[in-house]
Amino acid sequence: MTLGGKAAVTGIGETDYTRDAGGRGVLTLQLEASLAAIADAGLRPAEIDGIVMPIGLGATVAEDFVTNLGIPDLRFSTTTPLGGAGAVAAVQCAAAAVAAGLCRHVLLPLGRTGRTGSRIGARIHQMPQFRTVGEFEAPVGALAPAQYYAPMARRHMELFGTTSRQLAEIAVTTRQHAILNGNATMTAPMTIEDHQASRMIADPLRLLDCSLESDGAAAVVVSKADAAGDLRQPRVLLTGLAEGHPDSPSTITQRPDMTRLGLAKAAPRAFAMAGVTPADIDVAEIYDCFTYIVLCQLEDLGFCGKGEGGAFVEGGALGLGGRLPVNTHGGLLSQSHMAGMNHVVELVRQLRGQAGRAQVADAEVGLVTGYGDLGDGTIAIMARA
Amino acid sequence: MITAMPSKPVPEPTPESRPYWQGLAEGRLVLQRCADCGRVRHYPRPLCDACHSFAADWVEASGAATLHSWTVAHHPYHPAFRAELPYVLATADLAEGVRLVAQLRGAAVLRLGLPLRIGFEPAGEGLVLPVLRPAG
Ligand SMILES: [Zn+2]
């Protein structure tokens, strides 16, 4: 038995994305997005019988949703605390749960007050994934994700000749997409020169290589594929799902090849499950906590060889009409940092043909990835039914 | 009013890592070694992933290293490090086959494979941290 095609994303919902949610708490934001996703699916809240909470850290639990949504019989609940890989891990988990018959309609809420709540440098050291680097690397001054990931980018540059201007291509294209989106935080045009002039954060990563700190929430509903046919929206099937962990997952320092992520292990399994190849992908929503992480994932997904990502992204290749439209919503870099749940939402929109000015013509097959600290990878391939 | 400067993050040693921090306090970089198959591992942890032995002893690193990668920290993520910015965080390949992250001082040019030496710096309250410098 394969999991591919057994489940579908039936509902999507988002709050407004801001840098200040105006006093709304994380649970309120998540409930707003959840109600939107449930309504989008054509379901009533009482029909939700599963909840998968991505990330885990963040103060809300499945019981909060039972209480507030009035769910009479929640049959399945769990968490997928894989950091930024957690949203897509939750999709895989929900698909497995409905395929196994444990439940029929699973709600996946993700929300945060990343801007107005505690900031990244403090937040990550509460996460168990950072326990090892917290003990051995934080004391010497390696404290934040940018500082942990910059050496991966630097080594890629030294080995393969990748440049900061190539990273800028990713930031600029992503900004262009955010400008087309009606619900993005960063909407001022950006040039490669703007990127090059932005201040250095952790060399070689500049400010405009880094994602946002955001307030907001996104949610989706994953349903059993045969249930999805009765609902409101065009069916978007989950055809390929996989999770992969890099060697030395707790510290990049000790990783034999620090230019390879967990996604390199997951991607071939997801493509095999879906029965497609990278050449079949019409649109890709790729986890973009930093520009370099996008470039590395393009290689690990097989869109180009290891070391070829810099050349691959040049010349607007990731833009609408380019060779592979990527992060058509503006991503974590320019739309909002919803830990990748906004990427799941956007892929579904694209495959339904509801992506507005950022719609990729005739998008039928797409993929979404997650990247979690310190290199965990997840991938979902979806297809218009 | 005097506002206390937040202190730097300090390690909270585990039973497995206590000898590592103790070694640094004595000005030695010691690495955990499987007492059964001899594999050196870092960072310290309970189990040898090669032979699954819990038995371990400690060997002193030679101090020889080469530059595997690096970043230059510019943004003040922690107020206690602000005065040191910018500083180089180096990932170094040790001769023993494992890697170390430490601040790298005194390197005019950074390149992969740059030969390095491990040194030691007191960081207050009995804590000693490794530091890297160009070899020779
Ligand atoms: Zn052993």
mmCIF file with all atom_site columns, C-alpha atoms in Angstrom, chain B residues 4-10 78-81 125:
data_model
loop_
_atom_site.group_PDB
_atom_site.id
_atom_site.type_symbol
_atom_site.label_atom_id
_atom_site.label_alt_id
_atom_site.label_comp_id
_atom_site.label_asym_id
_atom_site.label_entity_id
_atom_site.label_seq_id
_atom_site.pdbx_PDB_ins_code
_atom_site.Cartn_x
_atom_site.Cartn_y
_atom_site.Cartn_z
_atom_site.occupancy
_atom_site.B_iso_or_equiv
_atom_site.pdbx_formal_charge
_atom_site.auth_seq_id
_atom_site.auth_comp_id
_atom_site.auth_asym_id
_atom_site.auth_atom_id
_atom_site.pdbx_PDB_model_num
ATOM 1  C CA . ALA B 1 4   ? 22.699 44.457 34.708 1.00 0.00 ? 4   ALA B CA 1
ATOM 2  C CA . MET B 1 5   ? 24.318 43.282 31.480 1.00 0.00 ? 5   MET B CA 1
ATOM 3  C CA . PRO B 1 6   ? 22.818 39.914 30.510 1.00 0.00 ? 6   PRO B CA 1
ATOM 4  C CA . SER B 1 7   ? 25.556 37.338 30.884 1.00 0.00 ? 7   SER B CA 1
ATOM 5  C CA . LYS B 1 8   ? 26.776 35.098 28.086 1.00 0.00 ? 8   LYS B CA 1
ATOM 6  C CA . PRO B 1 9   ? 25.153 31.710 27.725 1.00 0.00 ? 9   PRO B CA 1
ATOM 7  C CA . VAL B 1 10  ? 27.037 29.176 29.806 1.00 0.00 ? 10  VAL B CA 1
ATOM 8  C CA . HIS B 1 78  ? 22.914 38.579 22.256 1.00 0.00 ? 78  HIS B CA 1
ATOM 9  C CA . PRO B 1 79  ? 23.815 41.759 24.141 1.00 0.00 ? 79  PRO B CA 1
ATOM 10 C CA . ALA B 1 80  ? 26.756 40.105 25.881 1.00 0.00 ? 80  ALA B CA 1
ATOM 11 C CA . PHE B 1 81  ? 28.498 39.546 22.525 1.00 0.00 ? 81  PHE B CA 1
ATOM 12 C CA . GLU B 1 125 ? 33.429 32.080 36.412 1.00 0.00 ? 125 GLU B CA 1
#
